[in-house]
């Protein structure tokens, strides 16, 4: 009986050894990977506009804004432009052009895009005229962007000046945001103007 068992055991050992060697050979075989490369941003390709902003080249975006007429594409470009790290005059000039566009929808969307722009404070003076825009949605976007995204004393001066705005929606939001950001509560524009006249020289913004 032992004469039969020993040859069988030896055969099993040899079989397992061959299988292990075959597995090692397969593991050593190089695997081919097909990597398709593509440019990060192509100004000629409209689909590139929807790519993440980290791939956007500021110069290419500026050129696209300069030559584009389609409002939808300009709105998408404003969003991408807002995510660039540049605070230079060329970027601000591009935003200024979009803020002055004849389309109220584009003006509104550009204001919302500026909320994400690192240089939003630099755009404050360019947003002030939109507080008296003929379109209510544009005015709402302007007062929101100035109130919630701009910083420093200059913002509060603009909010106080907005108390004399001819449009009630801007006045109401100015009153609300002055109270929200100063922790002072006055119900009327006249009280706020009096408070500002007495405190503007010593007021220290906390935002």
Coordinates of C-alpha atoms in Angstrom, one line a residue:
X1 CA 0.0 0.0 0.0
X2 CA 2.8 2.4 0.9
X3 CA 4.4 1.7 -2.5
X4 CA 1.3 3.2 -4.2
X5 CA 0.9 6.2 -1.9
X6 CA 4.5 7.5 -2.1
X7 CA 4.5 7.8 -6.0
X8 CA 1.1 9.6 -5.8
X9 CA 2.4 12.1 -3.2
X10 CA 5.5 12.8 -5.3
X11 CA 3.3 13.4 -8.4
X12 CA 1.2 15.9 -6.5
X13 CA 4.2 17.8 -5.3
X14 CA 5.6 18.0 -8.8
X15 CA 2.2 19.2 -10.2
X16 CA 1.9 22.0 -7.6
X17 CA 5.4 23.1 -8.3
X18 CA 4.8 23.4 -12.0
X19 CA 1.6 25.4 -11.4
X20 CA 3.5 27.8 -9.2
X21 CA 6.2 28.3 -11.8
X22 CA 3.6 28.9 -14.5
X23 CA 1.9 31.6 -12.2
X24 CA 5.2 33.3 -11.6
X25 CA 6.0 33.4 -15.4
X26 CA 2.5 35.0 -16.1
X27 CA 3.1 37.6 -13.3
X28 CA 6.4 38.6 -14.9
X29 CA 4.8 39.1 -18.3
X30 CA 4.5 42.9 -18.9
X31 CA 1.0 44.3 -19.2
X32 CA 0.3 46.7 -22.0
X33 CA -1.7 49.8 -21.1
X34 CA -3.2 52.1 -23.7
X35 CA -2.9 55.6 -22.4
X36 CA -4.7 58.3 -24.5
X37 CA -3.4 61.8 -24.0
X38 CA -5.2 65.0 -24.8
X39 CA -4.5 68.7 -24.4
X40 CA -5.6 70.2 -21.2
X41 CA -7.5 73.1 -22.8
X42 CA -8.3 73.8 -26.4
X43 CA -9.8 77.1 -27.2
X44 CA -11.1 75.9 -30.5
X45 CA -13.0 73.0 -28.8
X46 CA -16.3 74.2 -27.3
X47 CA -16.5 71.1 -25.1
X48 CA -13.3 72.2 -23.4
X49 CA -15.3 75.0 -21.8
X50 CA -16.9 72.5 -19.5
X51 CA -13.7 71.0 -18.2
X52 CA -12.5 71.7 -14.6
X53 CA -11.1 75.1 -14.1
X54 CA -7.6 73.8 -13.1
X55 CA -7.1 73.0 -16.8
X56 CA -8.0 76.4 -17.9
X57 CA -5.3 78.7 -19.1
X58 CA -6.0 82.3 -18.2
X59 CA -4.7 83.7 -21.5
X60 CA -6.8 81.3 -23.5
X61 CA -9.9 82.2 -21.5
X62 CA -9.2 86.0 -22.0
X63 CA -8.9 85.5 -25.8
X64 CA -12.1 83.5 -25.9
X65 CA -14.0 86.1 -24.0
X66 CA -12.7 88.8 -26.3
X67 CA -13.8 87.0 -29.5
X68 CA -17.0 85.2 -28.3
X69 CA -20.5 86.5 -28.9
X70 CA -22.6 83.6 -27.8
X71 CA -24.2 84.5 -24.4
X72 CA -24.3 80.9 -23.1
X73 CA -20.7 80.3 -23.8
X74 CA -19.7 83.7 -22.4
X75 CA -21.5 82.7 -19.2
X76 CA -19.6 79.5 -19.0
X77 CA -16.4 81.4 -19.6
X78 CA -17.2 83.8 -16.8
X79 CA -17.5 80.8 -14.4
X80 CA -14.1 79.4 -15.5
X81 CA -12.5 82.9 -15.3
X82 CA -13.7 83.3 -11.7
X83 CA -11.7 80.3 -10.7
X84 CA -8.3 81.5 -12.0
X85 CA -5.8 82.7 -9.5
X86 CA -4.9 85.8 -11.5
X87 CA -6.0 89.2 -10.1
X88 CA -4.4 91.2 -12.9
X89 CA -6.0 94.0 -14.8
X90 CA -6.7 91.9 -17.9
X91 CA -8.9 89.5 -15.9
X92 CA -10.8 92.4 -14.3
X93 CA -11.2 94.0 -17.7
X94 CA -12.7 90.8 -19.0
X95 CA -15.2 90.7 -16.1
X96 CA -16.0 94.4 -16.7
X97 CA -16.8 93.7 -20.3
X98 CA -19.2 90.9 -19.2
X99 CA -20.8 93.1 -16.6
X100 CA -21.5 95.7 -19.2
X101 CA -23.0 93.2 -21.7
X102 CA -26.4 94.0 -23.2
X103 CA -27.8 90.7 -21.9
X104 CA -29.2 91.0 -18.4
X105 CA -28.9 87.2 -18.0
X106 CA -25.2 87.4 -18.7
X107 CA -24.7 90.4 -16.3
X108 CA -26.5 88.4 -13.6
X109 CA -24.5 85.2 -14.2
X110 CA -21.3 87.2 -14.3
X111 CA -22.0 88.7 -10.8
X112 CA -22.6 85.2 -9.4
X113 CA -19.4 84.0 -11.0
X114 CA -17.5 86.9 -9.4
X115 CA -18.5 85.5 -6.0
X116 CA -16.0 82.7 -6.5
X117 CA -13.2 85.1 -7.8
X118 CA -10.2 85.5 -5.6
X119 CA -10.1 89.2 -6.6
X120 CA -13.8 90.0 -5.8
X121 CA -12.8 93.1 -3.8
X122 CA -11.1 94.5 -6.9
X123 CA -14.4 94.3 -8.7
X124 CA -16.4 96.3 -6.2
X125 CA -16.3 99.6 -8.1
X126 CA -17.4 97.8 -11.3
X127 CA -20.3 96.2 -9.5
X128 CA -21.7 99.4 -8.0
X129 CA -23.4 100.6 -11.3
X130 CA -25.4 97.3 -11.4
X131 CA -27.1 98.3 -8.1
X132 CA -29.2 100.6 -10.3
X133 CA -29.5 98.2 -13.2
X134 CA -33.0 98.2 -14.9
X135 CA -33.2 94.4 -14.3
X136 CA -34.3 93.4 -10.8
X137 CA -32.5 90.1 -10.9
X138 CA -29.2 91.9 -11.8
X139 CA -29.7 94.3 -8.9
X140 CA -30.4 91.4 -6.5
X141 CA -27.2 89.6 -7.7
X142 CA -25.2 92.8 -7.3
X143 CA -26.3 93.6 -3.7
X144 CA -25.8 90.0 -2.7
X145 CA -22.3 89.8 -4.2
X146 CA -21.2 93.1 -2.6
X147 CA -22.7 92.3 0.8
X148 CA -21.7 88.7 1.2
X149 CA -18.4 88.4 -0.8
X150 CA -16.6 91.8 -0.6
X151 CA -14.6 92.6 2.6
X152 CA -13.6 95.7 4.5
X153 CA -14.8 99.2 5.3
X154 CA -15.4 100.1 1.7
X155 CA -18.2 97.5 1.5
X156 CA -20.1 99.2 4.3
X157 CA -19.8 102.6 2.7
X158 CA -21.4 101.1 -0.4
X159 CA -24.2 99.6 1.6
X160 CA -24.9 102.9 3.4
X161 CA -24.9 104.7 0.0
X162 CA -27.4 102.1 -1.2
X163 CA -29.9 103.3 1.3
X164 CA -30.7 106.1 -1.1
X165 CA -31.0 103.7 -4.0
X166 CA -34.2 104.3 -6.2
X167 CA -35.1 100.6 -6.1
X168 CA -36.7 99.2 -3.0
X169 CA -35.2 95.7 -3.3
X170 CA -31.7 97.2 -3.0
X171 CA -32.6 99.4 -0.1
X172 CA -34.2 96.5 1.8
X173 CA -31.2 94.3 1.3
X174 CA -28.8 97.0 2.3
X175 CA -30.7 97.5 5.6
X176 CA -30.8 93.7 6.2
X177 CA -27.1 93.2 5.5
X178 CA -25.9 96.2 7.5
X179 CA -27.7 94.7 10.5
X180 CA -26.4 91.2 9.7
X181 CA -22.8 92.2 9.4
X182 CA -22.6 94.8 12.2
X183 CA -24.8 93.2 14.9
X184 CA -26.6 96.5 15.1
X185 CA -30.3 96.7 14.5
X186 CA -32.0 99.7 13.0
X187 CA -35.2 99.3 11.0
X188 CA -35.0 102.4 8.8
X189 CA -32.5 103.8 6.4
X190 CA -32.4 107.1 8.2
X191 CA -31.3 105.5 11.4
X192 CA -28.6 103.6 9.6
X193 CA -27.3 106.7 7.9
X194 CA -27.1 108.5 11.3
X195 CA -25.3 105.6 12.9
X196 CA -22.8 105.5 10.1
X197 CA -22.1 109.2 10.2
X198 CA -21.3 108.8 13.9
X199 CA -19.3 105.6 13.8
X200 CA -17.7 105.3 10.4
X201 CA -14.3 106.6 11.5
X202 CA -14.0 104.1 14.4
X203 CA -15.9 101.2 12.9
X204 CA -13.8 98.1 12.6
X205 CA -15.2 95.4 10.2
X206 CA -15.0 91.9 11.4
X207 CA -15.6 90.1 8.1

